PDB file of C-alpha atoms and ligand atoms in Angstrom:
ATOM      1  CA  UNK A  30       7.650  22.195  -3.256  1.00  0.00           C
ATOM      2  CA  UNK A  31       4.322  22.573  -4.754  1.00  0.00           C
ATOM      3  CA  UNK A  32       1.383  25.101  -5.395  1.00  0.00           C
ATOM      4  CA  UNK A  33      -1.087  22.399  -4.797  1.00  0.00           C
ATOM      5  CA  UNK A  34      -2.566  21.941  -1.270  1.00  0.00           C
ATOM      6  CA  UNK A  35      -0.948  18.826   0.410  1.00  0.00           C
ATOM      7  CA  UNK A  36      -2.701  15.572   1.915  1.00  0.00           C
ATOM      8  CA  UNK A  37      -0.875  12.934   3.876  1.00  0.00           C
ATOM      9  CA  UNK A  38      -2.995   9.769   3.560  1.00  0.00           C
ATOM     10  CA  UNK A  39      -1.927   6.904   6.020  1.00  0.00           C
ATOM     11  CA  UNK A  40      -2.866   3.302   5.039  1.00  0.00           C
ATOM     12  CA  UNK A  41      -3.027   4.763   1.302  1.00  0.00           C
ATOM     13  CA  UNK A  42      -1.904   1.820  -0.830  1.00  0.00           C
ATOM     14  CA  UNK A  43      -5.205  -0.168  -0.765  1.00  0.00           C
ATOM     15  CA  UNK A  44      -8.916  -0.148   0.104  1.00  0.00           C
ATOM     16  CA  UNK A  45     -10.453   3.109   1.318  1.00  0.00           C
ATOM     17  CA  UNK A  46      -7.304   4.849   1.909  1.00  0.00           C
ATOM     18  CA  UNK A  47      -6.420   4.451  -1.886  1.00  0.00           C
ATOM     19  CA  UNK A  48      -9.883   5.683  -2.917  1.00  0.00           C
ATOM     20  CA  UNK A  49      -9.054   8.704  -0.674  1.00  0.00           C
ATOM     21  CA  UNK A  50      -5.768   9.267  -2.087  1.00  0.00           C
ATOM     22  CA  UNK A  51      -7.104   8.993  -5.838  1.00  0.00           C
ATOM     23  CA  UNK A  52     -10.312  11.739  -4.915  1.00  0.00           C
ATOM     24  CA  UNK A  53      -7.869  14.079  -3.250  1.00  0.00           C
ATOM     25  CA  UNK A  54      -5.587  13.865  -6.113  1.00  0.00           C
ATOM     26  CA  UNK A  55      -8.594  14.518  -8.489  1.00  0.00           C
ATOM     27  CA  UNK A  56      -9.565  17.546  -6.308  1.00  0.00           C
ATOM     28  CA  UNK A  57      -6.124  18.977  -6.897  1.00  0.00           C
ATOM     29  CA  UNK A  58      -4.203  17.960  -3.981  1.00  0.00           C
ATOM     30  CA  UNK A  59      -0.483  16.806  -3.941  1.00  0.00           C
ATOM     31  CA  UNK A  60      -0.760  13.269  -1.966  1.00  0.00           C
ATOM     32  CA  UNK A  61       1.706  11.425   0.247  1.00  0.00           C
ATOM     33  CA  UNK A  62       0.577   7.896   0.427  1.00  0.00           C
ATOM     34  CA  UNK A  63       1.982   6.385   3.399  1.00  0.00           C
ATOM     35  CA  UNK A  64       1.509   2.654   4.004  1.00  0.00           C
ATOM     36  CA  UNK A  65       3.200  -0.384   5.598  1.00  0.00           C
ATOM     37  CA  UNK A  66       3.306  -1.859   2.136  1.00  0.00           C
ATOM     38  CA  UNK A  67       5.542   0.415   0.511  1.00  0.00           C
ATOM     39  CA  UNK A  68       5.934  -1.665  -2.856  1.00  0.00           C
ATOM     40  CA  UNK A  69       2.003  -1.401  -3.195  1.00  0.00           C
ATOM     41  CA  UNK A  70       2.106   2.579  -2.142  1.00  0.00           C
ATOM     42  CA  UNK A  71       4.680   3.130  -4.504  1.00  0.00           C
ATOM     43  CA  UNK A  72       2.874   1.340  -7.517  1.00  0.00           C
ATOM     44  CA  UNK A  73      -0.302   3.409  -6.801  1.00  0.00           C
ATOM     45  CA  UNK A  74       1.675   6.916  -6.224  1.00  0.00           C
ATOM     46  CA  UNK A  75       3.043   6.839  -9.764  1.00  0.00           C
ATOM     47  CA  UNK A  76      -0.336   6.635 -11.368  1.00  0.00           C
ATOM     48  CA  UNK A  77      -1.475  10.103  -9.698  1.00  0.00           C
ATOM     49  CA  UNK A  78      -0.254  13.550 -11.171  1.00  0.00           C
ATOM     50  CA  UNK A  79       1.690  14.680  -8.023  1.00  0.00           C
ATOM     51  CA  UNK A  80       2.191  12.004  -5.328  1.00  0.00           C
ATOM     52  CA  UNK A  81       4.819  10.469  -3.189  1.00  0.00           C
ATOM     53  CA  UNK A  82       5.147   7.003  -1.495  1.00  0.00           C
ATOM     54  CA  UNK A  83       6.380   6.719   2.205  1.00  0.00           C
ATOM     55  CA  UNK A  84       7.229   3.681   4.220  1.00  0.00           C
ATOM     56  CA  UNK A  85       5.158   4.048   7.326  1.00  0.00           C
ATOM     57  CA  UNK A  86       4.067   1.438  10.225  1.00  0.00           C
ATOM     58  CA  UNK A  87       1.744   3.842  11.948  1.00  0.00           C
ATOM     59  CA  UNK A  88       2.560   1.638  15.264  1.00  0.00           C
ATOM     60  CA  UNK A  89       6.079   3.201  15.060  1.00  0.00           C
ATOM     61  CA  UNK A  90       6.315   6.702  16.337  1.00  0.00           C
ATOM     62  CA  UNK A  91       9.599   7.358  14.896  1.00  0.00           C
ATOM     63  CA  UNK A  92       7.974   6.519  11.351  1.00  0.00           C
ATOM     64  CA  UNK A  93       5.423   9.249  12.028  1.00  0.00           C
ATOM     65  CA  UNK A  94       7.994  11.685  12.596  1.00  0.00           C
ATOM     66  CA  UNK A  95       9.998  10.635   9.822  1.00  0.00           C
ATOM     67  CA  UNK A  96       6.855  10.764   7.349  1.00  0.00           C
ATOM     68  CA  UNK A  97       6.084  14.211   8.460  1.00  0.00           C
ATOM     69  CA  UNK A  98       9.476  15.397   7.712  1.00  0.00           C
ATOM     70  CA  UNK A  99       9.718  13.820   4.327  1.00  0.00           C
ATOM     71  CA  UNK A 100       6.518  15.151   3.376  1.00  0.00           C
ATOM     72  CA  UNK A 101       7.649  18.568   4.284  1.00  0.00           C
ATOM     73  CA  UNK A 102      10.958  17.966   2.371  1.00  0.00           C
ATOM     74  CA  UNK A 103       9.110  17.298  -0.809  1.00  0.00           C
ATOM     75  CA  UNK A 104       6.130  19.598  -0.538  1.00  0.00           C
ATOM     76  CA  UNK A 105       6.828  22.288   2.066  1.00  0.00           C
ATOM     77  CA  UNK A 106       3.528  21.835   3.900  1.00  0.00           C
ATOM     78  CA  UNK A 107       0.705  19.704   5.100  1.00  0.00           C
ATOM     79  CA  UNK A 108      -2.809  20.820   4.844  1.00  0.00           C
ATOM     80  CA  UNK A 109      -4.809  17.602   5.457  1.00  0.00           C
ATOM     81  CA  UNK A 110      -3.857  14.538   7.486  1.00  0.00           C
ATOM     82  CA  UNK A 111      -6.155  11.446   6.990  1.00  0.00           C
ATOM     83  CA  UNK A 112      -5.637   8.681   9.612  1.00  0.00           C
ATOM     84  CA  UNK A 113      -6.901   5.959   7.701  1.00  0.00           C
ATOM     85  CA  UNK A 114      -4.618   3.199   8.450  1.00  0.00           C
ATOM     86  CA  UNK A 115      -6.553   0.462  10.333  1.00  0.00           C
ATOM     87  CA  UNK A 116      -7.094  -3.149  10.969  1.00  0.00           C
ATOM     88  CA  UNK A 117      -9.278  -5.573  12.587  1.00  0.00           C
ATOM     89  CA  UNK A 118      -8.928  -9.476  13.842  1.00  0.00           C
ATOM     90  CA  UNK A 119     -11.389 -12.401  13.279  1.00  0.00           C
ATOM     91  CA  UNK A 120     -14.294 -12.130  15.403  1.00  0.00           C
ATOM     92  CA  UNK A 121     -13.922 -14.016  18.662  1.00  0.00           C
ATOM     93  CA  UNK A 122     -15.598 -14.388  22.009  1.00  0.00           C
ATOM     94  CA  UNK A 123     -13.891 -11.822  24.282  1.00  0.00           C
ATOM     95  CA  UNK A 124     -12.730 -14.523  26.527  1.00  0.00           C
ATOM     96  CA  UNK A 125     -10.570 -15.957  23.715  1.00  0.00           C
ATOM     97  CA  UNK A 126      -9.002 -12.706  22.534  1.00  0.00           C
ATOM     98  CA  UNK A 127      -5.247 -12.907  22.929  1.00  0.00           C
ATOM     99  CA  UNK A 128      -2.991 -10.067  24.316  1.00  0.00           C
ATOM    100  CA  UNK A 129      -1.353  -9.978  21.110  1.00  0.00           C
ATOM    101  CA  UNK A 130      -4.702  -9.565  19.223  1.00  0.00           C
ATOM    102  CA  UNK A 131      -5.752  -6.813  21.640  1.00  0.00           C
ATOM    103  CA  UNK A 132      -2.155  -5.035  21.308  1.00  0.00           C
ATOM    104  CA  UNK A 133      -2.184  -5.334  17.607  1.00  0.00           C
ATOM    105  CA  UNK A 134      -5.574  -3.554  17.064  1.00  0.00           C
ATOM    106  CA  UNK A 135      -4.932  -0.817  19.625  1.00  0.00           C
ATOM    107  CA  UNK A 136      -1.460  -0.460  18.361  1.00  0.00           C
ATOM    108  CA  UNK A 137      -2.542   0.372  14.892  1.00  0.00           C
ATOM    109  CA  UNK A 138      -6.065   1.678  15.261  1.00  0.00           C
ATOM    110  CA  UNK A 139      -5.469   4.009  18.359  1.00  0.00           C
ATOM    111  CA  UNK A 140      -1.887   4.485  19.019  1.00  0.00           C
ATOM    112  CA  UNK A 141      -1.191   4.795  15.228  1.00  0.00           C
ATOM    113  CA  UNK A 142      -3.747   7.553  14.926  1.00  0.00           C
ATOM    114  CA  UNK A 143      -2.158   9.289  17.939  1.00  0.00           C
ATOM    115  CA  UNK A 144       1.352   9.028  16.631  1.00  0.00           C
ATOM    116  CA  UNK A 145       0.791  10.505  13.281  1.00  0.00           C
ATOM    117  CA  UNK A 146      -1.495  13.231  14.663  1.00  0.00           C
ATOM    118  CA  UNK A 147       1.130  14.082  17.142  1.00  0.00           C
ATOM    119  CA  UNK A 148       3.669  14.316  14.612  1.00  0.00           C
ATOM    120  CA  UNK A 149       1.837  16.824  12.187  1.00  0.00           C
ATOM    121  CA  UNK A 150       0.382  19.143  14.978  1.00  0.00           C
ATOM    122  CA  UNK A 151       3.576  21.298  14.887  1.00  0.00           C
ATOM    123  CA  UNK A 152       3.386  21.948  11.266  1.00  0.00           C
ATOM    124  CA  UNK A 153      -0.260  22.725  11.209  1.00  0.00           C
ATOM    125  CA  UNK A 154       0.388  25.212  14.335  1.00  0.00           C
ATOM    126  CA  UNK A 155       3.085  26.871  12.406  1.00  0.00           C
ATOM    127  CA  UNK A 156       0.608  27.225   9.536  1.00  0.00           C
ATOM    128  CA  UNK A 157      -2.123  28.149  11.537  1.00  0.00           C
ATOM    129  CA  UNK A 158      -4.220  25.765   9.436  1.00  0.00           C
ATOM    130  CA  UNK A 159      -5.088  22.058   8.948  1.00  0.00           C
ATOM    131  CA  UNK A 160      -7.523  19.555   8.743  1.00  0.00           C
ATOM    132  CA  UNK A 161      -7.072  16.211  10.552  1.00  0.00           C
ATOM    133  CA  UNK A 162      -9.658  13.417   9.532  1.00  0.00           C
ATOM    134  CA  UNK A 163      -9.753  10.356  11.465  1.00  0.00           C
ATOM    135  CA  UNK A 164     -11.216   6.979  10.249  1.00  0.00           C
ATOM    136  CA  UNK A 165     -13.312   5.637  12.873  1.00  0.00           C
ATOM    137  CA  UNK A 166     -16.402   3.336  11.972  1.00  0.00           C
ATOM    138  CA  UNK A 167     -19.996   3.036  12.583  1.00  0.00           C
ATOM    139  CA  UNK A 168     -18.434   0.724  15.495  1.00  0.00           C
ATOM    140  CA  UNK A 169     -16.840   3.827  17.011  1.00  0.00           C
ATOM    141  CA  UNK A 170     -20.421   4.956  17.783  1.00  0.00           C
ATOM    142  CA  UNK A 171     -22.402   1.787  18.543  1.00  0.00           C
ATOM    143  CA  UNK A 172     -21.289  -1.342  19.944  1.00  0.00           C
ATOM    144  CA  UNK A 173     -20.973  -4.784  18.282  1.00  0.00           C
ATOM    145  CA  UNK A 174     -20.476  -8.344  19.919  1.00  0.00           C
ATOM    146  CA  UNK A 175     -17.191 -10.521  19.238  1.00  0.00           C
ATOM    147  CA  UNK A 176     -15.219  -7.745  18.031  1.00  0.00           C
ATOM    148  CA  UNK A 177     -14.280  -6.056  21.421  1.00  0.00           C
ATOM    149  CA  UNK A 178     -10.844  -4.461  20.654  1.00  0.00           C
ATOM    150  CA  UNK A 179     -11.867  -3.177  17.256  1.00  0.00           C
ATOM    151  CA  UNK A 180     -14.958  -1.635  19.020  1.00  0.00           C
ATOM    152  CA  UNK A 181     -12.983  -0.154  21.841  1.00  0.00           C
ATOM    153  CA  UNK A 182     -10.250   1.237  19.384  1.00  0.00           C
ATOM    154  CA  UNK A 183     -12.856   3.012  17.237  1.00  0.00           C
ATOM    155  CA  UNK A 184     -14.744   4.606  19.996  1.00  0.00           C
ATOM    156  CA  UNK A 185     -11.179   5.819  21.360  1.00  0.00           C
ATOM    157  CA  UNK A 186     -10.698   7.316  17.782  1.00  0.00           C
ATOM    158  CA  UNK A 187     -13.945   9.219  18.266  1.00  0.00           C
ATOM    159  CA  UNK A 188     -12.872  10.480  21.767  1.00  0.00           C
ATOM    160  CA  UNK A 189      -9.342  11.436  20.550  1.00  0.00           C
ATOM    161  CA  UNK A 190     -10.939  13.412  17.798  1.00  0.00           C
ATOM    162  CA  UNK A 191     -13.125  15.306  19.863  1.00  0.00           C
ATOM    163  CA  UNK A 192     -10.468  16.075  22.350  1.00  0.00           C
ATOM    164  CA  UNK A 193      -8.151  17.318  19.632  1.00  0.00           C
ATOM    165  CA  UNK A 194     -10.731  19.329  18.084  1.00  0.00           C
ATOM    166  CA  UNK A 195     -11.263  21.275  21.414  1.00  0.00           C
ATOM    167  CA  UNK A 196      -7.669  21.654  21.797  1.00  0.00           C
ATOM    168  CA  UNK A 197      -6.711  22.517  18.352  1.00  0.00           C
ATOM    169  CA  UNK A 198      -9.353  25.074  17.123  1.00  0.00           C
ATOM    170  CA  UNK A 199      -7.504  28.019  18.501  1.00  0.00           C
ATOM    171  CA  UNK A 200      -4.496  27.231  15.721  1.00  0.00           C
ATOM    172  CA  UNK A 201      -7.002  27.010  12.899  1.00  0.00           C
ATOM    173  CA  UNK A 202      -6.826  23.224  12.781  1.00  0.00           C
ATOM    174  CA  UNK A 203     -10.107  21.236  12.416  1.00  0.00           C
ATOM    175  CA  UNK A 204     -10.405  17.552  13.589  1.00  0.00           C
ATOM    176  CA  UNK A 205     -13.297  15.411  12.501  1.00  0.00           C
ATOM    177  CA  UNK A 206     -14.193  11.408  12.464  1.00  0.00           C
ATOM    178  CA  UNK A 207     -15.593   9.558   9.659  1.00  0.00           C
ATOM    179  CA  UNK A 208     -17.574   6.423  10.481  1.00  0.00           C
ATOM    180  CA  UNK A 209     -18.220   4.000   7.424  1.00  0.00           C
ATOM    181  CA  UNK A 210     -20.483   1.227   7.752  1.00  0.00           C
ATOM    182  CA  UNK A 211     -19.478  -1.845   5.585  1.00  0.00           C
ATOM    183  CA  UNK A 212     -17.254  -1.343   2.701  1.00  0.00           C
ATOM    184  CA  UNK A 213     -15.976  -4.237   0.472  1.00  0.00           C
ATOM    185  CA  UNK A 214     -12.251  -4.120   1.115  1.00  0.00           C
ATOM    186  CA  UNK A 215      -9.671  -6.865   2.410  1.00  0.00           C
ATOM    187  CA  UNK A 216     -10.300  -5.747   5.821  1.00  0.00           C
ATOM    188  CA  UNK A 217     -14.089  -6.564   5.494  1.00  0.00           C
ATOM    189  CA  UNK A 218     -13.366  -9.840   3.843  1.00  0.00           C
ATOM    190  CA  UNK A 219     -11.449 -10.825   6.935  1.00  0.00           C
ATOM    191  CA  UNK A 220     -14.442  -9.522   8.968  1.00  0.00           C
ATOM    192  CA  UNK A 221     -16.579 -12.071   6.866  1.00  0.00           C
ATOM    193  CA  UNK A 222     -14.530 -15.003   6.940  1.00  0.00           C
ATOM    194  CA  UNK A 223     -14.479 -14.318  10.957  1.00  0.00           C
ATOM    195  CA  UNK A 224     -18.349 -14.336  10.958  1.00  0.00           C
ATOM    196  CA  UNK A 225     -18.650 -17.372   8.744  1.00  0.00           C
ATOM    197  CA  UNK A 226     -16.096 -19.357  11.134  1.00  0.00           C
ATOM    198  CA  UNK A 227     -17.693 -18.081  14.315  1.00  0.00           C
ATOM    199  CA  UNK A 228     -21.397 -18.963  13.226  1.00  0.00           C
ATOM    200  CA  UNK A 229     -20.353 -22.002  11.323  1.00  0.00           C
ATOM    201  CA  UNK A 230     -22.180 -20.718   8.180  1.00  0.00           C
ATOM    202  CA  UNK A 231     -20.835 -20.308   4.425  1.00  0.00           C
ATOM    203  CA  UNK A 232     -19.276 -16.913   3.384  1.00  0.00           C
ATOM    204  CA  UNK A 233     -22.423 -16.146   1.370  1.00  0.00           C
ATOM    205  CA  UNK A 234     -24.528 -16.463   4.479  1.00  0.00           C
ATOM    206  CA  UNK A 235     -22.108 -14.208   6.581  1.00  0.00           C
ATOM    207  CA  UNK A 236     -22.499 -11.567   3.545  1.00  0.00           C
ATOM    208  CA  UNK A 237     -26.318 -11.877   3.603  1.00  0.00           C
ATOM    209  CA  UNK A 238     -26.194 -11.368   7.255  1.00  0.00           C
ATOM    210  CA  UNK A 239     -24.386  -8.085   6.965  1.00  0.00           C
ATOM    211  CA  UNK A 240     -26.493  -6.716   4.164  1.00  0.00           C
ATOM    212  CA  UNK A 241     -29.537  -7.447   6.392  1.00  0.00           C
ATOM    213  CA  UNK A 242     -27.815  -5.067   9.081  1.00  0.00           C
ATOM    214  CA  UNK A 243     -27.862  -2.262   6.951  1.00  0.00           C
ATOM    215  CA  UNK A 244     -31.359  -0.503   6.494  1.00  0.00           C
ATOM    216  CA  UNK A 245     -30.522   1.139   3.079  1.00  0.00           C
ATOM    217  CA  UNK A 246     -29.758  -2.592   2.103  1.00  0.00           C
ATOM    218  CA  UNK A 247     -26.355  -2.046   0.480  1.00  0.00           C
ATOM    219  CA  UNK A 248     -22.635  -1.821   1.418  1.00  0.00           C
ATOM    220  CA  UNK A 249     -20.890   1.507   0.986  1.00  0.00           C
ATOM    221  CA  UNK A 250     -18.216   1.924  -1.640  1.00  0.00           C
ATOM    222  CA  UNK A 251     -14.667   3.243  -1.192  1.00  0.00           C
ATOM    223  CA  UNK A 252     -15.530   5.970  -3.460  1.00  0.00           C
ATOM    224  CA  UNK A 253     -18.577   6.903  -1.148  1.00  0.00           C
ATOM    225  CA  UNK A 254     -16.337   7.298   1.596  1.00  0.00           C
ATOM    226  CA  UNK A 255     -13.544   9.218  -0.164  1.00  0.00           C
ATOM    227  CA  UNK A 256     -16.334  11.687  -1.312  1.00  0.00           C
ATOM    228  CA  UNK A 257     -17.108  12.447   2.326  1.00  0.00           C
ATOM    229  CA  UNK A 258     -13.431  12.798   3.124  1.00  0.00           C
ATOM    230  CA  UNK A 259     -12.879  15.178   0.203  1.00  0.00           C
ATOM    231  CA  UNK A 260     -15.789  17.156   1.768  1.00  0.00           C
ATOM    232  CA  UNK A 261     -13.979  17.538   4.987  1.00  0.00           C
ATOM    233  CA  UNK A 262     -10.712  18.337   3.272  1.00  0.00           C
ATOM    234  CA  UNK A 263     -12.469  21.332   1.349  1.00  0.00           C
ATOM    235  CA  UNK A 264     -13.241  24.884   1.886  1.00  0.00           C
ATOM    236  CA  UNK A 265     -16.861  24.167   2.503  1.00  0.00           C
ATOM    237  CA  UNK A 266     -15.923  22.366   5.677  1.00  0.00           C
ATOM    238  CA  UNK A 267     -13.705  25.083   7.159  1.00  0.00           C
ATOM    239  CA  UNK A 268     -16.096  25.663  10.343  1.00  0.00           C
ATOM    240  CA  UNK A 269     -16.778  21.965  11.007  1.00  0.00           C
ATOM    241  CA  UNK A 270     -14.573  20.521  13.911  1.00  0.00           C
ATOM    242  CA  UNK A 271     -15.212  18.049  16.668  1.00  0.00           C
ATOM    243  CA  UNK A 272     -17.885  16.174  14.465  1.00  0.00           C
ATOM    244  CA  UNK A 273     -18.662  12.726  13.585  1.00  0.00           C
ATOM    245  CA  UNK A 274     -19.923  11.713  10.180  1.00  0.00           C
ATOM    246  CA  UNK A 275     -21.678   8.515   9.625  1.00  0.00           C
ATOM    247  CA  UNK A 276     -21.758   7.057   6.343  1.00  0.00           C
ATOM    248  CA  UNK A 277     -23.193   3.582   7.110  1.00  0.00           C
ATOM    249  CA  UNK A 278     -26.439   3.098   5.150  1.00  0.00           C
ATOM    250  CA  UNK A 279     -28.361   3.890   8.344  1.00  0.00           C
ATOM    251  CA  UNK A 280     -26.550   1.062  10.474  1.00  0.00           C
ATOM    252  CA  UNK A 281     -25.997   3.487  13.194  1.00  0.00           C
ATOM    253  CA  UNK A 282     -29.641   4.094  13.890  1.00  0.00           C
ATOM    254  CA  UNK A 283     -31.043   0.580  13.303  1.00  0.00           C
TER     255      UNK A 283
HETATM  256  N1  LIG B 305     -13.908  -1.846   5.055  1.00  0.00           N
HETATM  257  C1  LIG B 305     -14.984  -1.590   6.052  1.00  0.00           C
HETATM  258  O1  LIG B 305     -16.066  -1.999   6.202  1.00  0.00           O
HETATM  259  C2  LIG B 305     -14.528  -0.313   7.226  1.00  0.00           C
HETATM  260  C3  LIG B 305     -15.661  -0.176   7.888  1.00  0.00           C
HETATM  261  C4  LIG B 305     -15.682   0.900   8.892  1.00  0.00           C
HETATM  262  C5  LIG B 305     -14.016   1.409   8.858  1.00  0.00           C
HETATM  263  N2  LIG B 305     -13.470   1.239   8.182  1.00  0.00           N
HETATM  264  C6  LIG B 305     -11.914   1.774   8.401  1.00  0.00           C
HETATM  265  O2  LIG B 305     -11.212   2.376   7.424  1.00  0.00           O
HETATM  266  C7  LIG B 305     -10.056   2.257   7.268  1.00  0.00           C
HETATM  267  C8  LIG B 305      -9.245   1.702   6.072  1.00  0.00           C
HETATM  268  O3  LIG B 305      -9.977   0.308   6.126  1.00  0.00           O
HETATM  269  P1  LIG B 305     -10.050  -0.718   4.744  1.00  0.00           P
HETATM  270  O4  LIG B 305     -11.406  -1.586   4.882  1.00  0.00           O
HETATM  271  O5  LIG B 305      -9.610   0.118   3.495  1.00  0.00           O
HETATM  272  O6  LIG B 305      -8.679  -1.767   5.040  1.00  0.00           O
HETATM  273  P2  LIG B 305      -7.809  -2.559   3.913  1.00  0.00           P
HETATM  274  O7  LIG B 305      -7.407  -3.817   5.061  1.00  0.00           O
HETATM  275  O8  LIG B 305      -8.382  -3.002   2.891  1.00  0.00           O
HETATM  276  O9  LIG B 305      -6.591  -1.520   3.876  1.00  0.00           O
HETATM  277  C9  LIG B 305      -5.838  -1.052   4.746  1.00  0.00           C
HETATM  278  C10 LIG B 305      -4.381  -0.360   4.438  1.00  0.00           C
HETATM  279  O10 LIG B 305      -3.739  -0.084   5.566  1.00  0.00           O
HETATM  280  C11 LIG B 305      -2.597  -0.754   5.455  1.00  0.00           C
HETATM  281  N3  LIG B 305      -1.852  -0.904   6.895  1.00  0.00           N
HETATM  282  C12 LIG B 305      -2.222  -2.088   7.770  1.00  0.00           C
HETATM  283  N4  LIG B 305      -1.441  -2.018   8.665  1.00  0.00           N
HETATM  284  C13 LIG B 305      -0.538  -0.749   8.752  1.00  0.00           C
HETATM  285  C14 LIG B 305       0.216  -0.226   9.594  1.00  0.00           C
HETATM  286  N5  LIG B 305       0.655  -0.810  10.692  1.00  0.00           N
HETATM  287  N6  LIG B 305       0.967   0.644   9.026  1.00  0.00           N
HETATM  288  C15 LIG B 305       0.625   1.535   7.943  1.00  0.00           C
HETATM  289  N7  LIG B 305      -0.515   1.075   6.984  1.00  0.00           N
HETATM  290  C16 LIG B 305      -1.117  -0.118   7.334  1.00  0.00           C
HETATM  291  C17 LIG B 305      -2.541  -1.750   4.807  1.00  0.00           C
HETATM  292  O11 LIG B 305      -1.430  -2.092   4.200  1.00  0.00           O
HETATM  293  C18 LIG B 305      -3.526  -1.289   3.587  1.00  0.00           C
HETATM  294  O12 LIG B 305      -2.992  -0.580   2.597  1.00  0.00           O
HETATM  295  C19 LIG B 305      -9.744   1.497   8.666  1.00  0.00           C
HETATM  296  O13 LIG B 305      -9.173   2.207   9.793  1.00  0.00           O
HETATM  297  C20 LIG B 305     -10.884   0.697   8.997  1.00  0.00           C
HETATM  298  O14 LIG B 305     -10.844   0.433  10.406  1.00  0.00           O
HETATM  299  C21 LIG B 305     -13.573   0.087   7.202  1.00  0.00           C
END
């Protein structure tokens, strides 16, 4: 049990999820870091003042239920769920995308978000309060070629967010989505490799291509995204629900 507010963050061992976990911890939250990579999650959780690591493959609905139960056993409540875990495949023409690739992306990005959310709803309903923050992408609002499963999954997360906001407002639960542009993480490294292969250009040329796509001319950082999530988890955002927040250097309007 804890007197701190409690956040459960999925995909928390690395990248954006780790930055979110660190920022929420700095803001006074007890944080449950859930990740498929439990070793990395454990190593990062011990660095925070009040945190626990939980093994969680978001594709598994049983894991989602167990992670919620373990967080409640440890902390007694869950104030914030951040559905951050996500993946992408290398860029491909759609005719070449395999069944396995399609399932992989939809299972993690869409079904994973659904399973974790479904598992936490009864707790937040009983509390009559809760914040659900879903990590979509600028590609959850604007299309792009050669990454159709990712775009479809992130548009679906945007729709899921709005549907749940309408359903859960009566229970005092807000649901919002965050839409990063390009953030230097392992996920983005894979996207850059994919573009470099697809176009037959160097990794540097692929990086230049992405930078030129951003009106403000720079990638966003993991800390930029974490700050937006921290705002949505704060009291200042208590009346915001069903909203989509781009943090993309202007990509969404380019
Ligand atoms: N990096 C970007 O440019 C960018 C842009 C827009 C949106 N996003 C979104 O931000 C989120 C985080 O992305 P990132 O760039 O930090 O990715 P990342 O690959 O750097 O980190 C992802 C984390 O999720 C974990 N993970 C992977 N599969 C999982 C599973 N099945 N179950 C539980 N955990 C799993 C990984 O172990 C890792 O810790 C994703 O939803 C991604 O789509 C990223």
